[in-house]
Amino acid sequence: MTTPSALDRPTGVPLARRLAARLVLLPALALSFLPPRHIRAVLERIRHGARPATPAQAAAAREAMCAVSLRCAGPRGCLPRSLGAALLCRMYGAWPTWCTGVRRVPPFSAHAWIEAGGRPVGEGVPDDYFAPLVTVAPVRRART
């Protein structure tokens, strides 16, 4: 017997943000099929010129991705969801820290997420729950 489950899809996401999320959905899905080193290289290029995303900006981007895509809203949609949220933040001139890694507690499980302000965004877990293996953080600008 299977247990019925329902995905919690956000409501109330503004139309403009939903349209922008739909625009980055296909590139995010395409990126999710690349090897990790290629994903990292692409994201490292895209992040240049962006300011660090605030927790509110990152949460809004993550919420928009879940609102427009069942795959992103699902339990196995962490990679396209995190990539899409990072790309969406970039469209608005900001960049969160994109992370991929593993849970620190058994059982072993890989995961991808975004962080802002040094904390995971929208994950509902303690800050140290995941061990990041690959991160793409905002570029720090040199002060002149």
CSV table of N, CA and C in Angstrom, one decimal:
chain,number,residue,atom,x,y,z
A,1,MET,N,0.8,-1.2,0.0
A,1,MET,CA,0.0,0.0,0.0
A,1,MET,C,0.9,1.2,0.0
A,2,THR,N,0.5,2.3,-0.7
A,2,THR,CA,1.2,3.5,-0.8
A,2,THR,C,0.5,4.5,0.1
A,3,THR,N,1.3,5.4,0.6
A,3,THR,CA,0.8,6.5,1.4
A,3,THR,C,0.6,7.7,0.5
A,4,PRO,N,-0.6,8.3,0.5
A,4,PRO,CA,-0.8,9.5,-0.3
A,4,PRO,C,0.0,10.6,0.2
A,5,SER,N,0.5,11.4,-0.7
A,5,SER,CA,1.2,12.6,-0.2
A,5,SER,C,0.9,13.8,-1.1
A,6,ALA,N,1.0,15.0,-0.6
A,6,ALA,CA,0.7,16.2,-1.4
A,6,ALA,C,1.9,17.1,-1.3
A,7,LEU,N,2.3,17.7,-2.4
A,7,LEU,CA,3.3,18.7,-2.3
A,7,LEU,C,2.8,20.0,-1.9
A,8,ASP,N,3.5,20.7,-1.1
A,8,ASP,CA,3.1,22.0,-0.6
A,8,ASP,C,3.7,23.1,-1.6
A,9,ARG,N,2.8,23.5,-2.5
A,9,ARG,CA,3.2,24.5,-3.5
A,9,ARG,C,2.8,25.9,-3.0
A,10,PRO,N,3.7,26.8,-3.0
A,10,PRO,CA,3.5,28.2,-2.5
A,10,PRO,C,2.4,28.9,-3.3
A,11,THR,N,1.6,29.6,-2.7
A,11,THR,CA,0.6,30.5,-3.4
A,11,THR,C,1.0,31.9,-3.0
A,12,GLY,N,0.4,32.8,-3.8
A,12,GLY,CA,0.6,34.2,-3.5
A,12,GLY,C,1.9,34.8,-4.1
A,13,VAL,N,2.6,34.0,-5.0
A,13,VAL,CA,3.8,34.5,-5.6
A,13,VAL,C,3.4,35.4,-6.7
A,14,PRO,N,3.9,36.6,-6.8
A,14,PRO,CA,3.5,37.6,-7.8
A,14,PRO,C,3.7,37.1,-9.2
A,15,LEU,N,2.8,37.5,-10.1
A,15,LEU,CA,2.9,37.0,-11.5
A,15,LEU,C,4.2,37.3,-12.1
A,16,ALA,N,4.8,38.5,-11.9
A,16,ALA,CA,6.1,38.8,-12.5
A,16,ALA,C,7.2,37.8,-12.1
A,17,ARG,N,7.2,37.5,-10.8
A,17,ARG,CA,8.2,36.5,-10.3
A,17,ARG,C,7.9,35.1,-10.8
A,18,ARG,N,6.7,34.7,-10.9
A,18,ARG,CA,6.4,33.4,-11.5
A,18,ARG,C,6.8,33.3,-13.0
A,19,LEU,N,6.6,34.4,-13.7
A,19,LEU,CA,7.1,34.4,-15.1
A,19,LEU,C,8.6,34.3,-15.2
A,20,ALA,N,9.3,35.0,-14.3
A,20,ALA,CA,10.7,35.0,-14.3
A,20,ALA,C,11.2,33.6,-13.9
A,21,ALA,N,10.5,33.0,-13.0
A,21,ALA,CA,10.9,31.6,-12.5
A,21,ALA,C,10.7,30.6,-13.7
A,22,ARG,N,9.6,30.8,-14.5
A,22,ARG,CA,9.4,29.9,-15.6
A,22,ARG,C,10.5,30.1,-16.7
A,23,LEU,N,11.0,31.3,-16.8
A,23,LEU,CA,12.1,31.7,-17.7
A,23,LEU,C,13.4,30.9,-17.3
A,24,VAL,N,13.7,30.8,-16.1
A,24,VAL,CA,15.0,30.2,-15.6
A,24,VAL,C,14.8,28.7,-15.4
A,25,LEU,N,13.6,28.2,-15.5
A,25,LEU,CA,13.4,26.8,-15.2
A,25,LEU,C,14.1,25.8,-16.2
A,26,LEU,N,14.0,26.1,-17.5
A,26,LEU,CA,14.6,25.3,-18.5
A,26,LEU,C,16.1,25.3,-18.3
A,27,PRO,N,16.8,26.5,-18.2
A,27,PRO,CA,18.2,26.4,-18.0
A,27,PRO,C,18.6,25.7,-16.7
A,28,ALA,N,17.8,25.8,-15.7
A,28,ALA,CA,18.1,25.1,-14.4
A,28,ALA,C,18.0,23.6,-14.6
A,29,LEU,N,17.0,23.2,-15.3
A,29,LEU,CA,16.9,21.7,-15.6
A,29,LEU,C,18.0,21.2,-16.4
A,30,ALA,N,18.4,22.0,-17.4
A,30,ALA,CA,19.5,21.6,-18.3
A,30,ALA,C,20.8,21.5,-17.5
A,31,LEU,N,21.1,22.5,-16.6
A,31,LEU,CA,22.3,22.5,-15.8
A,31,LEU,C,22.3,21.3,-14.9
A,32,SER,N,21.1,20.9,-14.4
A,32,SER,CA,21.1,19.8,-13.4
A,32,SER,C,21.6,18.5,-14.0
A,33,PHE,N,21.7,18.4,-15.3
A,33,PHE,CA,22.2,17.2,-16.0
A,33,PHE,C,23.7,17.2,-16.2
A,34,LEU,N,24.3,18.3,-16.0
A,34,LEU,CA,25.8,18.4,-16.2
A,34,LEU,C,26.5,17.8,-15.0
A,35,PRO,N,27.8,17.4,-15.2
A,35,PRO,CA,28.6,17.0,-14.1
A,35,PRO,C,28.9,18.2,-13.1
A,36,PRO,N,29.1,17.9,-11.9
A,36,PRO,CA,29.3,18.9,-10.9
A,36,PRO,C,30.3,20.0,-11.2
A,37,ARG,N,31.5,19.6,-11.8
A,37,ARG,CA,32.5,20.6,-12.2
A,37,ARG,C,32.0,21.6,-13.2
A,38,HIS,N,31.2,21.1,-14.1
A,38,HIS,CA,30.6,22.0,-15.2
A,38,HIS,C,29.6,22.9,-14.6
A,39,ILE,N,28.7,22.4,-13.7
A,39,ILE,CA,27.8,23.3,-13.0
A,39,ILE,C,28.5,24.4,-12.3
A,40,ARG,N,29.5,24.0,-11.6
A,40,ARG,CA,30.3,25.0,-10.8
A,40,ARG,C,30.9,26.0,-11.7
A,41,ALA,N,31.5,25.6,-12.8
A,41,ALA,CA,32.1,26.6,-13.8
A,41,ALA,C,31.1,27.5,-14.3
A,42,VAL,N,29.9,27.1,-14.7
A,42,VAL,CA,28.9,27.9,-15.2
A,42,VAL,C,28.4,28.9,-14.1
A,43,LEU,N,28.1,28.4,-12.9
A,43,LEU,CA,27.7,29.3,-11.9
A,43,LEU,C,28.7,30.3,-11.5
A,44,GLU,N,30.0,30.0,-11.5
A,44,GLU,CA,31.1,30.9,-11.2
A,44,GLU,C,31.1,32.1,-12.2
A,45,ARG,N,30.8,31.8,-13.4
A,45,ARG,CA,30.8,32.9,-14.4
A,45,ARG,C,29.6,33.8,-14.2
A,46,ILE,N,28.4,33.1,-14.0
A,46,ILE,CA,27.2,33.9,-13.9
A,46,ILE,C,27.1,34.8,-12.7
A,47,ARG,N,27.8,34.4,-11.6
A,47,ARG,CA,27.7,35.2,-10.4
A,47,ARG,C,28.4,36.6,-10.4
A,48,HIS,N,29.3,36.8,-11.3
A,48,HIS,CA,30.1,38.0,-11.3
A,48,HIS,C,29.2,39.2,-11.5
A,49,GLY,N,29.5,40.3,-10.8
A,49,GLY,CA,28.7,41.5,-10.9
A,49,GLY,C,27.5,41.6,-10.0
A,50,ALA,N,27.2,40.5,-9.3
A,50,ALA,CA,26.0,40.5,-8.5
A,50,ALA,C,26.3,40.8,-7.0
A,51,ARG,N,25.4,41.4,-6.3
A,51,ARG,CA,25.6,41.6,-4.9
A,51,ARG,C,25.1,40.4,-4.2
A,52,PRO,N,25.6,40.2,-2.9
A,52,PRO,CA,25.1,39.0,-2.2
A,52,PRO,C,23.6,39.1,-2.0
A,53,ALA,N,22.9,38.0,-2.1
A,53,ALA,CA,21.4,38.0,-1.9
A,53,ALA,C,21.1,38.0,-0.4
A,54,THR,N,20.0,38.7,-0.1
A,54,THR,CA,19.5,38.7,1.2
A,54,THR,C,18.7,37.5,1.5
A,55,PRO,N,18.5,37.1,2.7
A,55,PRO,CA,17.7,35.9,3.0
A,55,PRO,C,16.3,36.1,2.4
A,56,ALA,N,15.7,37.3,2.4
A,56,ALA,CA,14.4,37.5,1.8
A,56,ALA,C,14.4,37.3,0.3
A,57,GLN,N,15.4,37.8,-0.4
A,57,GLN,CA,15.5,37.6,-1.8
A,57,GLN,C,15.7,36.1,-2.2
A,58,ALA,N,16.5,35.4,-1.4
A,58,ALA,CA,16.7,34.0,-1.7
A,58,ALA,C,15.5,33.2,-1.4
A,59,ALA,N,14.8,33.5,-0.3
A,59,ALA,CA,13.6,32.8,0.0
A,59,ALA,C,12.5,33.0,-1.1
A,60,ALA,N,12.4,34.2,-1.6
A,60,ALA,CA,11.4,34.5,-2.6
A,60,ALA,C,11.7,33.8,-3.9
A,61,ALA,N,13.0,33.7,-4.2
A,61,ALA,CA,13.4,33.0,-5.4
A,61,ALA,C,13.1,31.5,-5.3
A,62,ARG,N,13.4,30.9,-4.1
A,62,ARG,CA,13.1,29.5,-3.9
A,62,ARG,C,11.6,29.2,-3.9
A,63,GLU,N,10.9,30.1,-3.3
A,63,GLU,CA,9.4,29.9,-3.3
A,63,GLU,C,8.8,30.0,-4.7
A,64,ALA,N,9.3,30.9,-5.5
A,64,ALA,CA,8.9,31.0,-6.9
A,64,ALA,C,9.1,29.8,-7.7
A,65,MET,N,10.3,29.2,-7.5
A,65,MET,CA,10.6,28.0,-8.3
A,65,MET,C,9.7,26.8,-7.9
A,66,CYS,N,9.4,26.7,-6.6
A,66,CYS,CA,8.4,25.7,-6.1
A,66,CYS,C,7.0,26.0,-6.6
A,67,ALA,N,6.7,27.2,-6.8
A,67,ALA,CA,5.3,27.6,-7.3
A,67,ALA,C,5.1,27.2,-8.7
A,68,VAL,N,6.2,27.3,-9.5
A,68,VAL,CA,6.0,27.1,-11.0
A,68,VAL,C,6.3,25.6,-11.4
A,69,SER,N,6.9,24.8,-10.6
A,69,SER,CA,7.4,23.5,-11.0
A,69,SER,C,7.1,22.5,-9.9
A,70,LEU,N,6.4,21.5,-10.3
A,70,LEU,CA,6.2,20.3,-9.4
A,70,LEU,C,7.5,19.6,-9.1
A,71,ARG,N,8.3,19.5,-10.1
A,71,ARG,CA,9.6,18.8,-10.0
A,71,ARG,C,10.4,19.6,-8.9
A,72,CYS,N,10.5,20.9,-9.0
A,72,CYS,CA,11.2,21.7,-8.0
A,72,CYS,C,10.6,21.6,-6.6
A,73,ALA,N,9.3,21.5,-6.6
A,73,ALA,CA,8.6,21.5,-5.3
A,73,ALA,C,8.8,20.1,-4.6
A,74,GLY,N,9.1,19.1,-5.4
A,74,GLY,CA,9.1,17.7,-4.9
A,74,GLY,C,10.4,17.4,-4.1
A,75,PRO,N,10.4,16.3,-3.4
A,75,PRO,CA,11.5,15.9,-2.5
A,75,PRO,C,12.8,15.6,-3.3
A,76,ARG,N,12.7,15.3,-4.5
A,76,ARG,CA,13.9,15.0,-5.3
A,76,ARG,C,14.3,16.1,-6.3
A,77,GLY,N,13.7,17.2,-6.1
A,77,GLY,CA,13.9,18.4,-6.9
A,77,GLY,C,14.9,19.4,-6.4
A,78,CYS,N,15.7,19.0,-5.5
A,78,CYS,CA,16.6,19.9,-4.8
A,78,CYS,C,17.6,20.5,-5.8
A,79,LEU,N,18.2,19.8,-6.7
A,79,LEU,CA,19.2,20.3,-7.6
A,79,LEU,C,18.6,21.4,-8.6
A,80,PRO,N,17.5,21.0,-9.3
A,80,PRO,CA,17.0,22.1,-10.2
A,80,PRO,C,16.4,23.2,-9.4
A,81,ARG,N,15.8,23.0,-8.2
A,81,ARG,CA,15.3,24.0,-7.4
A,81,ARG,C,16.3,25.0,-6.9
A,82,SER,N,17.5,24.5,-6.5
A,82,SER,CA,18.5,25.3,-6.0
A,82,SER,C,19.2,26.1,-7.2
A,83,LEU,N,19.4,25.4,-8.3
A,83,LEU,CA,19.9,26.1,-9.5
A,83,LEU,C,19.0,27.2,-10.0
A,84,GLY,N,17.7,26.9,-10.1
A,84,GLY,CA,16.7,27.8,-10.5
A,84,GLY,C,16.6,29.0,-9.6
A,85,ALA,N,16.7,28.8,-8.3
A,85,ALA,CA,16.6,29.9,-7.3
A,85,ALA,C,17.8,30.8,-7.5
A,86,ALA,N,19.0,30.2,-7.7
A,86,ALA,CA,20.2,31.0,-7.8
A,86,ALA,C,20.1,31.8,-9.1
A,87,LEU,N,19.7,31.2,-10.2
A,87,LEU,CA,19.5,31.9,-11.5
A,87,LEU,C,18.5,33.0,-11.4
A,88,LEU,N,17.4,32.8,-10.7
A,88,LEU,CA,16.4,33.8,-10.5
A,88,LEU,C,16.9,35.0,-9.6
A,89,CYS,N,17.7,34.7,-8.6
A,89,CYS,CA,18.3,35.8,-7.8
A,89,CYS,C,19.2,36.6,-8.7
A,90,ARG,N,19.9,35.9,-9.6
A,90,ARG,CA,20.9,36.6,-10.5
A,90,ARG,C,20.1,37.5,-11.5
A,91,MET,N,19.0,37.1,-11.9
A,91,MET,CA,18.2,38.0,-12.8
A,91,MET,C,17.8,39.3,-12.1
A,92,TYR,N,17.7,39.3,-10.8
A,92,TYR,CA,17.4,40.5,-10.0
A,92,TYR,C,18.7,41.1,-9.5
A,93,GLY,N,19.8,40.7,-10.0
A,93,GLY,CA,21.1,41.4,-9.6
A,93,GLY,C,21.7,40.9,-8.3
A,94,ALA,N,21.3,39.8,-7.8
A,94,ALA,CA,21.8,39.3,-6.5
A,94,ALA,C,22.3,37.8,-6.7
A,95,TRP,N,23.1,37.3,-5.8
A,95,TRP,CA,23.6,36.0,-5.9
A,95,TRP,C,23.6,35.4,-4.5
A,96,PRO,N,22.9,34.2,-4.3
A,96,PRO,CA,23.0,33.5,-3.0
A,96,PRO,C,24.2,32.6,-3.0
A,97,THR,N,24.5,31.9,-2.0
A,97,THR,CA,25.6,30.9,-2.0
A,97,THR,C,24.9,29.6,-2.4
A,98,TRP,N,25.3,29.1,-3.6
A,98,TRP,CA,24.7,27.8,-4.0
A,98,TRP,C,25.6,26.7,-3.5
A,99,CYS,N,25.0,25.7,-2.9
A,99,CYS,CA,25.7,24.6,-2.2
A,99,CYS,C,25.2,23.3,-2.7
A,100,THR,N,26.1,22.3,-2.7
A,100,THR,CA,25.7,20.9,-2.8
A,100,THR,C,26.6,20.1,-1.8
A,101,GLY,N,26.0,19.1,-1.2
A,101,GLY,CA,26.7,18.4,-0.2
A,101,GLY,C,25.9,17.2,0.3
A,102,VAL,N,26.2,16.8,1.5
A,102,VAL,CA,25.5,15.7,2.1
A,102,VAL,C,25.0,16.0,3.5
A,103,ARG,N,24.1,15.2,4.0
A,103,ARG,CA,23.6,15.3,5.3
A,103,ARG,C,24.7,14.8,6.3
A,104,ARG,N,24.8,15.5,7.4
A,104,ARG,CA,25.8,15.1,8.4
A,104,ARG,C,25.4,13.9,9.3
A,105,VAL,N,24.1,13.6,9.3
A,105,VAL,CA,23.6,12.5,10.1
A,105,VAL,C,23.1,11.4,9.2
A,106,PRO,N,23.2,10.1,9.6
A,106,PRO,CA,22.7,9.0,8.8
A,106,PRO,C,21.2,9.1,8.6
A,107,PRO,N,20.7,8.6,7.5
A,107,PRO,CA,21.4,7.9,6.4
A,107,PRO,C,22.0,8.9,5.5
A,108,PHE,N,23.1,8.5,4.8
A,108,PHE,CA,23.7,9.3,3.8
A,108,PHE,C,22.7,9.8,2.7
A,109,SER,N,22.8,11.0,2.4
A,109,SER,CA,21.9,11.6,1.4
A,109,SER,C,22.5,12.8,0.8
A,110,ALA,N,22.6,12.9,-0.5
A,110,ALA,CA,23.1,14.1,-1.2
A,110,ALA,C,22.0,15.1,-1.2
A,111,HIS,N,22.4,16.4,-1.3
A,111,HIS,CA,21.4,17.5,-1.3
A,111,HIS,C,22.0,18.7,-1.9
A,112,ALA,N,21.2,19.6,-2.5
A,112,ALA,CA,21.6,20.9,-3.1
A,112,ALA,C,20.7,21.9,-2.5
A,113,TRP,N,21.2,23.1,-2.1
A,113,TRP,CA,20.4,24.1,-1.5
A,113,TRP,C,21.1,25.5,-1.8
A,114,ILE,N,20.4,26.5,-1.4
A,114,ILE,CA,21.0,27.9,-1.4
A,114,ILE,C,21.1,28.4,0.0
A,115,GLU,N,22.1,29.3,0.2
A,115,GLU,CA,22.2,29.9,1.5
A,115,GLU,C,22.3,31.4,1.3
A,116,ALA,N,21.8,32.2,2.3
A,116,ALA,CA,21.9,33.6,2.3
A,116,ALA,C,22.2,34.0,3.8
A,117,GLY,N,23.1,34.9,4.0
A,117,GLY,CA,23.4,35.3,5.3
A,117,GLY,C,24.0,34.1,6.1
A,118,GLY,N,24.7,33.2,5.4
A,118,GLY,CA,25.3,32.1,6.1
A,118,GLY,C,24.4,31.0,6.6
A,119,ARG,N,23.1,31.0,6.2
A,119,ARG,CA,22.1,30.0,6.6
A,119,ARG,C,21.4,29.4,5.4
A,120,PRO,N,21.1,28.1,5.5
A,120,PRO,CA,20.2,27.5,4.5
A,120,PRO,C,18.9,28.2,4.4
A,121,VAL,N,18.4,28.4,3.1
A,121,VAL,CA,17.1,29.1,2.9
A,121,VAL,C,16.0,28.1,2.6
A,122,GLY,N,15.0,28.1,3.5
A,122,GLY,CA,13.8,27.3,3.2
A,122,GLY,C,13.9,25.8,3.5
A,123,GLU,N,15.0,25.4,4.1
A,123,GLU,CA,15.2,23.9,4.3
A,123,GLU,C,14.6,23.4,5.5
A,124,GLY,N,14.3,24.2,6.5
A,124,GLY,CA,13.7,23.7,7.8
A,124,GLY,C,14.5,22.8,8.6
A,125,VAL,N,15.8,23.0,8.5
A,125,VAL,CA,16.8,22.2,9.3
A,125,VAL,C,17.8,23.1,10.0
A,126,PRO,N,18.5,22.6,11.0
A,126,PRO,CA,19.5,23.4,11.6
A,126,PRO,C,20.6,23.8,10.7
A,127,ASP,N,21.3,24.9,11.0
A,127,ASP,CA,22.3,25.5,10.1
A,127,ASP,C,23.4,24.5,9.8
A,128,ASP,N,23.7,23.6,10.7
A,128,ASP,CA,24.8,22.6,10.5
A,128,ASP,C,24.4,21.2,10.0
A,129,TYR,N,23.2,21.1,9.5
A,129,TYR,CA,22.6,19.8,9.2
A,129,TYR,C,23.3,19.2,7.9
A,130,PHE,N,23.7,20.1,7.0
A,130,PHE,CA,24.4,19.6,5.8
A,130,PHE,C,25.8,20.0,5.8
A,131,ALA,N,26.6,19.1,5.2
A,131,ALA,CA,28.1,19.4,5.0
A,131,ALA,C,28.3,19.8,3.5
A,132,PRO,N,28.6,21.0,3.3
A,132,PRO,CA,28.7,21.4,1.9
A,132,PRO,C,30.0,20.8,1.3
A,133,LEU,N,29.9,20.3,0.1
A,133,LEU,CA,31.1,19.8,-0.7
A,133,LEU,C,31.5,20.8,-1.8
A,134,VAL,N,30.5,21.4,-2.4
A,134,VAL,CA,30.8,22.4,-3.5
A,134,VAL,C,29.9,23.6,-3.2
A,135,THR,N,30.6,24.7,-3.2
A,135,THR,CA,29.8,26.0,-3.0
A,135,THR,C,30.2,27.0,-4.0
A,136,VAL,N,29.3,27.8,-4.4
A,136,VAL,CA,29.6,29.0,-5.3
A,136,VAL,C,29.0,30.2,-4.6
A,137,ALA,N,29.9,30.9,-3.9
A,137,ALA,CA,29.4,32.1,-3.1
A,137,ALA,C,29.5,33.4,-3.9
A,138,PRO,N,28.9,34.4,-3.5
A,138,PRO,CA,29.0,35.7,-4.2
A,138,PRO,C,30.5,36.1,-4.2
A,139,VAL,N,30.8,36.9,-5.2
A,139,VAL,CA,32.2,37.4,-5.4
A,139,VAL,C,32.3,38.6,-4.5
A,140,ARG,N,33.3,38.6,-3.6
A,140,ARG,CA,33.5,39.8,-2.8
A,140,ARG,C,34.3,40.9,-3.6
A,141,ARG,N,33.7,42.1,-3.6
A,141,ARG,CA,34.3,43.2,-4.3
A,141,ARG,C,35.4,43.8,-3.5
A,142,ALA,N,36.5,44.1,-4.1
A,142,ALA,CA,37.6,44.8,-3.4
A,142,ALA,C,37.3,46.2,-3.2
A,143,ARG,N,37.6,46.7,-2.0
A,143,ARG,CA,37.3,48.1,-1.6
A,143,ARG,C,38.4,49.0,-2.1
A,144,THR,N,38.0,50.1,-2.7
A,144,THR,CA,39.0,51.0,-3.2
A,144,THR,C,39.0,52.3,-2.4
